[in-house]
mmCIF file with all atom_site columns, C-alpha atoms in Angstrom:
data_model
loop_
_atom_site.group_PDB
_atom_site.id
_atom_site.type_symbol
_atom_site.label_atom_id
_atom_site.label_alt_id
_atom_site.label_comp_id
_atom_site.label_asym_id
_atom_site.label_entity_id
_atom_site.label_seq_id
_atom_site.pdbx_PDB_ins_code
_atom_site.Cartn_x
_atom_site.Cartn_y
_atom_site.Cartn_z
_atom_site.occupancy
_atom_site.B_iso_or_equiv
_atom_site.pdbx_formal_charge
_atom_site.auth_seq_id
_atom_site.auth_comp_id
_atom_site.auth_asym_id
_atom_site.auth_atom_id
_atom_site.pdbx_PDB_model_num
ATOM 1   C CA . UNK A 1 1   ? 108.125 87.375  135.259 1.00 83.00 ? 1   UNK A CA 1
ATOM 2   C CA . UNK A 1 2   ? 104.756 86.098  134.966 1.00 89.00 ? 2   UNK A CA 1
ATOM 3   C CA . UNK A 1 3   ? 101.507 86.802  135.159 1.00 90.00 ? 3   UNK A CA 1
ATOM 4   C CA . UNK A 1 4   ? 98.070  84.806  136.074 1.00 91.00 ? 4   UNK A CA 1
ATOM 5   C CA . UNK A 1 5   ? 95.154  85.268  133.691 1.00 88.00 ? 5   UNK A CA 1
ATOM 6   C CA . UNK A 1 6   ? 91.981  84.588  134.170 1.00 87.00 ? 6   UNK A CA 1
ATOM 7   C CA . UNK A 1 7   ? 89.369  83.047  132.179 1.00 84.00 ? 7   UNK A CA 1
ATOM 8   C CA . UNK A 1 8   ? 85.851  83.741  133.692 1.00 83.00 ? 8   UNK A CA 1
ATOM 9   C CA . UNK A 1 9   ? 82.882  80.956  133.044 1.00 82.00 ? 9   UNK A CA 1
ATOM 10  C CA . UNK A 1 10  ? 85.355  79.247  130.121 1.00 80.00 ? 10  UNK A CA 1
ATOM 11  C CA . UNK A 1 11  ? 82.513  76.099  129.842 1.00 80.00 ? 11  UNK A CA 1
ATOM 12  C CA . UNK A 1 12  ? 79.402  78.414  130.051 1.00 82.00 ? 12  UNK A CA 1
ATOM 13  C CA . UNK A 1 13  ? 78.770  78.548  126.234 1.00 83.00 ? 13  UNK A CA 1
ATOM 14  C CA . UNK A 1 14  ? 80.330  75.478  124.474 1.00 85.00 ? 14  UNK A CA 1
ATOM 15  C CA . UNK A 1 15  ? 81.600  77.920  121.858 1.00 82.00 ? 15  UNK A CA 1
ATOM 16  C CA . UNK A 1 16  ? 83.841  80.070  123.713 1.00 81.00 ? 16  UNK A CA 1
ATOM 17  C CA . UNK A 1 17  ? 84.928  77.125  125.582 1.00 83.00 ? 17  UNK A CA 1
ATOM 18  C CA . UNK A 1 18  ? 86.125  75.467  122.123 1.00 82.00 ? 18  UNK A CA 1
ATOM 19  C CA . UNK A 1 19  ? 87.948  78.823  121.090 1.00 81.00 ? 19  UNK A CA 1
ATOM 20  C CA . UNK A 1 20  ? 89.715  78.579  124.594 1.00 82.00 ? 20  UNK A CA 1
ATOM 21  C CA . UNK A 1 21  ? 90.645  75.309  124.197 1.00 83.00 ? 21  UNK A CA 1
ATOM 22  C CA . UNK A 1 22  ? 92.378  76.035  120.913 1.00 81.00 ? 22  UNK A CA 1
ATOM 23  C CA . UNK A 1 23  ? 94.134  79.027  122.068 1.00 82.00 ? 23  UNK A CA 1
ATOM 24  C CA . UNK A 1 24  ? 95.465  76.901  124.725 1.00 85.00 ? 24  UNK A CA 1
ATOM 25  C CA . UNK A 1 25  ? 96.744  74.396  122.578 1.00 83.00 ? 25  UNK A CA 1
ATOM 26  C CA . UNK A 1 26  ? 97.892  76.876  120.155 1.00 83.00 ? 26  UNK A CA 1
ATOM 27  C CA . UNK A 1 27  ? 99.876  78.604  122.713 1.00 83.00 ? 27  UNK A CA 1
ATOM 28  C CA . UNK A 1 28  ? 101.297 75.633  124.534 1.00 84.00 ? 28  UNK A CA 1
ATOM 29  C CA . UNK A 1 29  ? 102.539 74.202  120.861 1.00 82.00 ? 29  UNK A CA 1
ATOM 30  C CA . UNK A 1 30  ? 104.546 77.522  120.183 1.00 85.00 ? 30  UNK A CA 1
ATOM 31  C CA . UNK A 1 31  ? 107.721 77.670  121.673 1.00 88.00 ? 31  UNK A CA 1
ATOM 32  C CA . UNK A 1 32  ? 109.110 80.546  120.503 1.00 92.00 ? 32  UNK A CA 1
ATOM 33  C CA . UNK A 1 33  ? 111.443 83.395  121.784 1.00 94.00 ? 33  UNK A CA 1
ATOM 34  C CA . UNK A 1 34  ? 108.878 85.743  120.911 1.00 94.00 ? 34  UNK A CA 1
ATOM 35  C CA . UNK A 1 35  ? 105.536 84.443  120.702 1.00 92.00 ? 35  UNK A CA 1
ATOM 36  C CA . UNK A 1 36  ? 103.822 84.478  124.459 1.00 91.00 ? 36  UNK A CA 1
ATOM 37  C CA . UNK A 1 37  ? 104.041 81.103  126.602 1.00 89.00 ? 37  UNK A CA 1
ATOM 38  C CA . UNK A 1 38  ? 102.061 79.307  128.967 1.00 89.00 ? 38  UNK A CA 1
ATOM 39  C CA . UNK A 1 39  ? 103.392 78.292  131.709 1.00 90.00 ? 39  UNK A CA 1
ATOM 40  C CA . UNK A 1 40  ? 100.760 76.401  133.777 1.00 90.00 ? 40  UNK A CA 1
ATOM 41  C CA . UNK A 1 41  ? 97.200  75.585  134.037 1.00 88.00 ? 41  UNK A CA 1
ATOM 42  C CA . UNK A 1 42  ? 96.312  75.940  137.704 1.00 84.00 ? 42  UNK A CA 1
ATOM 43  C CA . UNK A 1 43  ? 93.588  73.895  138.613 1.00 76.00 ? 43  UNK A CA 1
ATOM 44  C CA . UNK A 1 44  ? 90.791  74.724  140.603 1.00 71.00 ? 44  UNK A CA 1
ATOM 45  C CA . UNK A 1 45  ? 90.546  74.535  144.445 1.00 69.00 ? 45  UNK A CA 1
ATOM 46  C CA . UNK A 1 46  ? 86.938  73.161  144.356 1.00 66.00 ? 46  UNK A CA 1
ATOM 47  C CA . UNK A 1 47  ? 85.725  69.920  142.488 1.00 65.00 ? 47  UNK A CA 1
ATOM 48  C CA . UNK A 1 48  ? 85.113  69.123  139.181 1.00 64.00 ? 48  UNK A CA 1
ATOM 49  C CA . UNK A 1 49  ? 81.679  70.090  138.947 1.00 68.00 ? 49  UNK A CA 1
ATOM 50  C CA . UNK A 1 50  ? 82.319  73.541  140.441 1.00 72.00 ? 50  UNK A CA 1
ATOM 51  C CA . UNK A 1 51  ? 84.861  74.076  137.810 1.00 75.00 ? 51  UNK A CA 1
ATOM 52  C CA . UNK A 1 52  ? 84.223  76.719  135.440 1.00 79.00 ? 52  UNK A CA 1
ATOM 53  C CA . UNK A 1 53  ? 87.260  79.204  135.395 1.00 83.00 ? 53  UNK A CA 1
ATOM 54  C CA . UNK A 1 54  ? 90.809  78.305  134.177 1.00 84.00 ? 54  UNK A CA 1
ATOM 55  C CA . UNK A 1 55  ? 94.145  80.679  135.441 1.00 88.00 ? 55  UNK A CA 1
ATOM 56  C CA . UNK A 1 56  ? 96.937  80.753  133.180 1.00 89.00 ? 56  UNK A CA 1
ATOM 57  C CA . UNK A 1 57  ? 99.993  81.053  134.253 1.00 92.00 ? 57  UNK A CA 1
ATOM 58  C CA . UNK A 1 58  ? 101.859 82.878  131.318 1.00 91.00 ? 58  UNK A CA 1
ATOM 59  C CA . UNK A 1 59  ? 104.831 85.454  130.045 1.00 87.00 ? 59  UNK A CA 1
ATOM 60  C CA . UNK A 1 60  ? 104.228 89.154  131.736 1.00 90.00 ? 60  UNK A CA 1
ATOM 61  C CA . UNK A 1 61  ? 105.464 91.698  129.438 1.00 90.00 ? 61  UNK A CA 1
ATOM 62  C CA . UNK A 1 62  ? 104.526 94.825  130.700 1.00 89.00 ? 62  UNK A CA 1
ATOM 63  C CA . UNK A 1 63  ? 102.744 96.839  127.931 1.00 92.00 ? 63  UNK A CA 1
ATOM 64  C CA . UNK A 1 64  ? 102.209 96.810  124.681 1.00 92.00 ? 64  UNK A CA 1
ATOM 65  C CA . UNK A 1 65  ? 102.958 98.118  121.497 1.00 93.00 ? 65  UNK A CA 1
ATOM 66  C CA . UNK A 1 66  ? 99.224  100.144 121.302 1.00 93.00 ? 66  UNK A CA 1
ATOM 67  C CA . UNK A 1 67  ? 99.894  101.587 124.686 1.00 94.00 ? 67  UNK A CA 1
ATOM 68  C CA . UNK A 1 68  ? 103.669 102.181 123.756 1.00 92.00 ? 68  UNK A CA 1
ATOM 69  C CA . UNK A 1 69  ? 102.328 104.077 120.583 1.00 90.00 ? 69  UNK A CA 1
ATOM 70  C CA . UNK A 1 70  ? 99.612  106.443 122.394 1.00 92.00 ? 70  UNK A CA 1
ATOM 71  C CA . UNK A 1 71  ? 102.509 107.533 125.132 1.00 92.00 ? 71  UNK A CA 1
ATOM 72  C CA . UNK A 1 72  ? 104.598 110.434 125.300 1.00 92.00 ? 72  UNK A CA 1
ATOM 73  C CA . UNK A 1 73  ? 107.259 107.579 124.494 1.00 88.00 ? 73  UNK A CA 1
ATOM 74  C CA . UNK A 1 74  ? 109.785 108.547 121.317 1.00 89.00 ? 74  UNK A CA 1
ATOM 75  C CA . UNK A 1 75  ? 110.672 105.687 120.117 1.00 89.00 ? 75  UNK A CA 1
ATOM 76  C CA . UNK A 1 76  ? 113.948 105.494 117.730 1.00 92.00 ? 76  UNK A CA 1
ATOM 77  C CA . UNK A 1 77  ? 114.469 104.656 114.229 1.00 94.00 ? 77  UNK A CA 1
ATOM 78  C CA . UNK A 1 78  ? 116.845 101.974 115.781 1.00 94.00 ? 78  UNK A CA 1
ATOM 79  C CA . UNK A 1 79  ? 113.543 100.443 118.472 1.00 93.00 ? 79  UNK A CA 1
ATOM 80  C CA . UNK A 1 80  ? 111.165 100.317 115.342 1.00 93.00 ? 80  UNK A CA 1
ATOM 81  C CA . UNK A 1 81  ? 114.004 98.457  113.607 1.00 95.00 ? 81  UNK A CA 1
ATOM 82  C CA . UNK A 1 82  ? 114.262 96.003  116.447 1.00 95.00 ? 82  UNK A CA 1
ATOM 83  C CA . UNK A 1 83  ? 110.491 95.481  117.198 1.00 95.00 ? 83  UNK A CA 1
ATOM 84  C CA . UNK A 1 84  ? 109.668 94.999  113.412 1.00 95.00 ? 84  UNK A CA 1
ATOM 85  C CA . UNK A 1 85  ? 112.694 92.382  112.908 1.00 96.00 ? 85  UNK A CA 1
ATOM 86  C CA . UNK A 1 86  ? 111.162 90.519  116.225 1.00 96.00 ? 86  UNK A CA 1
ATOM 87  C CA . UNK A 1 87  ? 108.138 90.523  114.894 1.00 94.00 ? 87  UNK A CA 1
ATOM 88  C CA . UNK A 1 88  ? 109.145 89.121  111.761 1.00 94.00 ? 88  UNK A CA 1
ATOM 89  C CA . UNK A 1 89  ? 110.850 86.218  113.866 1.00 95.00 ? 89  UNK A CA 1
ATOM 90  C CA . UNK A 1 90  ? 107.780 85.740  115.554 1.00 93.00 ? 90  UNK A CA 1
ATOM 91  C CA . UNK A 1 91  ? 105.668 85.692  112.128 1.00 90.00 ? 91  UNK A CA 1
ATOM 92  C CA . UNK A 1 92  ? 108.131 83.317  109.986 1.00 91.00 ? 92  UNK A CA 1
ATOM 93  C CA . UNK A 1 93  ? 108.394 81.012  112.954 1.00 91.00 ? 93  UNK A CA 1
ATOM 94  C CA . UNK A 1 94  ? 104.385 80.906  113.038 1.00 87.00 ? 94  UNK A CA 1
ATOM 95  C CA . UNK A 1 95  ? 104.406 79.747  109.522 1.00 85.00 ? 95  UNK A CA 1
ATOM 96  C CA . UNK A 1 96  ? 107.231 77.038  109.585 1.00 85.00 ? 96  UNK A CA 1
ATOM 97  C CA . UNK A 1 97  ? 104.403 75.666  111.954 1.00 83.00 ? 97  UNK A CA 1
ATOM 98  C CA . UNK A 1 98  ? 101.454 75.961  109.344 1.00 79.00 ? 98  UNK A CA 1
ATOM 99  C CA . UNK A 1 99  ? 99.698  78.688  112.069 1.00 80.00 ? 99  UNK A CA 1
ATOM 100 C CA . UNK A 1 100 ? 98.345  81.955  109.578 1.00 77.00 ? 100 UNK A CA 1
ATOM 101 C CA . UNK A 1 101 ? 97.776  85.455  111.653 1.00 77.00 ? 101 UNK A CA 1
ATOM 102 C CA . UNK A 1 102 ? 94.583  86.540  110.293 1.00 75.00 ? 102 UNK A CA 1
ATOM 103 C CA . UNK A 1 103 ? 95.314  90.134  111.579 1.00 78.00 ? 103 UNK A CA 1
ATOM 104 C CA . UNK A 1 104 ? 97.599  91.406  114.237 1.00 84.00 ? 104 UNK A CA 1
ATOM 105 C CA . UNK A 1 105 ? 96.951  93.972  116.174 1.00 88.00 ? 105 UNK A CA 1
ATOM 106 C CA . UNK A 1 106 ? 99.049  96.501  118.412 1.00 91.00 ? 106 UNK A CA 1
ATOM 107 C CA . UNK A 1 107 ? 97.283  95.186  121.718 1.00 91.00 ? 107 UNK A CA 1
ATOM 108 C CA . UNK A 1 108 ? 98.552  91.729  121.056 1.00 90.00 ? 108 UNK A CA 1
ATOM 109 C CA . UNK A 1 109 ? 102.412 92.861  120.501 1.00 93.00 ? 109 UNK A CA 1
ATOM 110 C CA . UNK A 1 110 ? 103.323 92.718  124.136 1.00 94.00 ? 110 UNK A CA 1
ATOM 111 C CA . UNK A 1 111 ? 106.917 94.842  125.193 1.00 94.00 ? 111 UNK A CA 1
ATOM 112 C CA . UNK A 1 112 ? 109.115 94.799  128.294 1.00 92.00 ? 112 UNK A CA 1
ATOM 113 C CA . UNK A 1 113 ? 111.598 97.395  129.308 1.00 90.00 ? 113 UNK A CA 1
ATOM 114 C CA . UNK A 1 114 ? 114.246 96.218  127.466 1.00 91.00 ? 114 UNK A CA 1
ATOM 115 C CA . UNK A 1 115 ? 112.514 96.002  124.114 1.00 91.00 ? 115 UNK A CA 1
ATOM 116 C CA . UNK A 1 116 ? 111.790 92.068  123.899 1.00 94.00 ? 116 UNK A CA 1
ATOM 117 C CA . UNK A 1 117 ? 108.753 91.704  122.117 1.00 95.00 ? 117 UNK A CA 1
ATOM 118 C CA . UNK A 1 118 ? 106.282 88.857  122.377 1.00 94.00 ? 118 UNK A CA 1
ATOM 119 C CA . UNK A 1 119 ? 103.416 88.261  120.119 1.00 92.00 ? 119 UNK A CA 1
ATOM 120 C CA . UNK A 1 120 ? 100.338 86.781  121.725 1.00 89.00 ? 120 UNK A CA 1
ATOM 121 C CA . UNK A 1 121 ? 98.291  84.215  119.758 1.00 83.00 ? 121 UNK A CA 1
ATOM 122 C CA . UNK A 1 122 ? 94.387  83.943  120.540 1.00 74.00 ? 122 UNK A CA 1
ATOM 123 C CA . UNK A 1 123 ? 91.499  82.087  118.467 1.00 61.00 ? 123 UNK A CA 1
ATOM 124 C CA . UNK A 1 124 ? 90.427  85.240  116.685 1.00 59.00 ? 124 UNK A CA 1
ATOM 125 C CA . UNK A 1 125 ? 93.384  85.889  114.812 1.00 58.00 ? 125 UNK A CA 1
ATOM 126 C CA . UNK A 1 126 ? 94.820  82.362  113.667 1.00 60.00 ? 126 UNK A CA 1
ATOM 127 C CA . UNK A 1 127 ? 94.345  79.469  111.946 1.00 61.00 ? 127 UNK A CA 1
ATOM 128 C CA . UNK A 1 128 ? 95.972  76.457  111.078 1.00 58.00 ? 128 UNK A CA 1
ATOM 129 C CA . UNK A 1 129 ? 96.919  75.983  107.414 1.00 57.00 ? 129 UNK A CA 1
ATOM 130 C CA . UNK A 1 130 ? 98.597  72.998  105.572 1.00 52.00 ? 130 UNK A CA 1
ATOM 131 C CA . UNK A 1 131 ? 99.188  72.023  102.444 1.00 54.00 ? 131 UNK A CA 1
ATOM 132 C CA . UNK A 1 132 ? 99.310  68.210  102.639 1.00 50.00 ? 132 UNK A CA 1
ATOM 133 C CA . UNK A 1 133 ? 96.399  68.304  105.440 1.00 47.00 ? 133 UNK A CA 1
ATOM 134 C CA . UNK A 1 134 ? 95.017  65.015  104.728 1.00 41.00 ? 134 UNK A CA 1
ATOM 135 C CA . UNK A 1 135 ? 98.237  63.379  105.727 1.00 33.00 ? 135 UNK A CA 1
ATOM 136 C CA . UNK A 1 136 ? 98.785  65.416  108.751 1.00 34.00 ? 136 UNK A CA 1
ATOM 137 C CA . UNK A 1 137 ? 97.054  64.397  111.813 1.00 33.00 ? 137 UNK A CA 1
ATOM 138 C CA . UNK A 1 138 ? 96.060  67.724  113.654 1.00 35.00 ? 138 UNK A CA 1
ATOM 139 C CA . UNK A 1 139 ? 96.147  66.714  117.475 1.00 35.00 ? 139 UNK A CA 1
ATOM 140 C CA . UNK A 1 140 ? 93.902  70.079  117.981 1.00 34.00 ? 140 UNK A CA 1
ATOM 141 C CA . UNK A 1 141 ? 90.840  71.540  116.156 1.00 35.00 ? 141 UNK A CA 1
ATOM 142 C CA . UNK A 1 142 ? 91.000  75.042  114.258 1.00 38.00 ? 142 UNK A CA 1
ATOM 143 C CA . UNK A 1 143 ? 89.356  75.886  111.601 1.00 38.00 ? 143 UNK A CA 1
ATOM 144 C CA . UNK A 1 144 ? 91.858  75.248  108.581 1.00 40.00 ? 144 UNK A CA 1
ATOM 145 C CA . UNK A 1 145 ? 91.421  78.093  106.044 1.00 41.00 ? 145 UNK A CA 1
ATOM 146 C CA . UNK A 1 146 ? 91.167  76.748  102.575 1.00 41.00 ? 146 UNK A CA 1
ATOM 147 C CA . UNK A 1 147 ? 91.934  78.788  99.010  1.00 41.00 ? 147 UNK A CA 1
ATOM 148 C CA . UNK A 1 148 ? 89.191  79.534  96.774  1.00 39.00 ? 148 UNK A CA 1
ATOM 149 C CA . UNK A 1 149 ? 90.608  80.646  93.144  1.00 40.00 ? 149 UNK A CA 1
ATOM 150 C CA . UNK A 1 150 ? 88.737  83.573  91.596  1.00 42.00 ? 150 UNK A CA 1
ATOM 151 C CA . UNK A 1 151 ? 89.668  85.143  88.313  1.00 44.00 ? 151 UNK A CA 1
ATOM 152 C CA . UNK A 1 152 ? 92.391  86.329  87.013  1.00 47.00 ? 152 UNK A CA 1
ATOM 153 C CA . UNK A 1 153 ? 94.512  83.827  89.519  1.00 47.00 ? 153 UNK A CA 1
ATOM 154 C CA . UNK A 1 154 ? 93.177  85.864  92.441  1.00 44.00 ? 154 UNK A CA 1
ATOM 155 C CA . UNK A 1 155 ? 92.688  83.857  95.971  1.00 43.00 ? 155 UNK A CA 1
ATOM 156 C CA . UNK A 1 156 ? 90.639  84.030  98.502  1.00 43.00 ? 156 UNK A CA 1
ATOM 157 C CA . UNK A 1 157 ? 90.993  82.833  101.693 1.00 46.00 ? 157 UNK A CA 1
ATOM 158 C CA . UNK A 1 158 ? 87.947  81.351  103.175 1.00 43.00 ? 158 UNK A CA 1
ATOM 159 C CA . UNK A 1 159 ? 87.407  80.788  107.140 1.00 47.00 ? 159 UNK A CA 1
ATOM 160 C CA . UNK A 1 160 ? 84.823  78.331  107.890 1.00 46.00 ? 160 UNK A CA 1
ATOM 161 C CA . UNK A 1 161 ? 81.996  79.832  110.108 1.00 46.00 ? 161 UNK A CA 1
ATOM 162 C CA . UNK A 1 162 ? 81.977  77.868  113.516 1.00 49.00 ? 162 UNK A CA 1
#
């Protein structure tokens, strides 16, 4: 199953169109049994110059997990099991790939009837992170998050303001 999103006025501030961009990328780089994928871009009937939404053609899941959690739903010791170990899938495949979850939330944990899960990846709550950077060329821009040593061999994680 799929579903179409829709990205209203994507090039109307050259900001949002840059975090769009990325999550595109981002998305279309994962391939990952549980990490959301596009499908398609469908491009627009009109020309070029009348061109300022993009449709996505990408997983359809259903629900998700903060819906799940506010229903009447009981979920089992043996479902939390499941969704946590997917999860975890989803998280150590992320980082074999050098991509850092800043936060993840309940709304972006997507679920289908028969408990797949699906993580879905947008500009706000990844970056890209590697340790050899300089030697890696990055074919798309995020903002690359880089350690900051405080005391007592504490780190911080700064993100670059765009």
């Amino acid at each position: 199953n799929v579903i179409i999103r829709k990205l209203n006025k994507a090039f109307e501030d050259t900001l949002d169109a840059l975090r769009n961009l990325r999550e595109i990328r981002l998305m279309k780089l994962l391939s990952h049994e549980n990490i959301i994928k596009i499908f398609d871009l469908i491009p627009p009937d009109s020309t070029m110059t009348e061109f300022n939404d993009i449709y996505i053609v990408q997983d359809y899941m259903g629900t998700d997990l903060r819906k799940l959690i506010y229903s009447t739903q009981i979920l089992s010791k043996e479902h939390i099991q499941y969704f946590i170990y997917q999860i975890f899938k989803a998280i150590k495949y992320m980082h074999s790939c050098h991509v850092v979850l800043h936060k993840l939330k309940p709304e972006d944990i997507h679920l289908n009837a028969n408990c797949d899960l699906k993580i879905y990846i947008n500009y706000e709550t990844t970056t890209f992170d590697h340790p050899n950077e300089d030697k890696v060329t990055i074919d798309y821009d995020l903002v690359i998050n880089r350690p900051i040593e405080l005391q007592n061999d504490q780190f911080f994680c700064y993100k670059a303001p765009e």
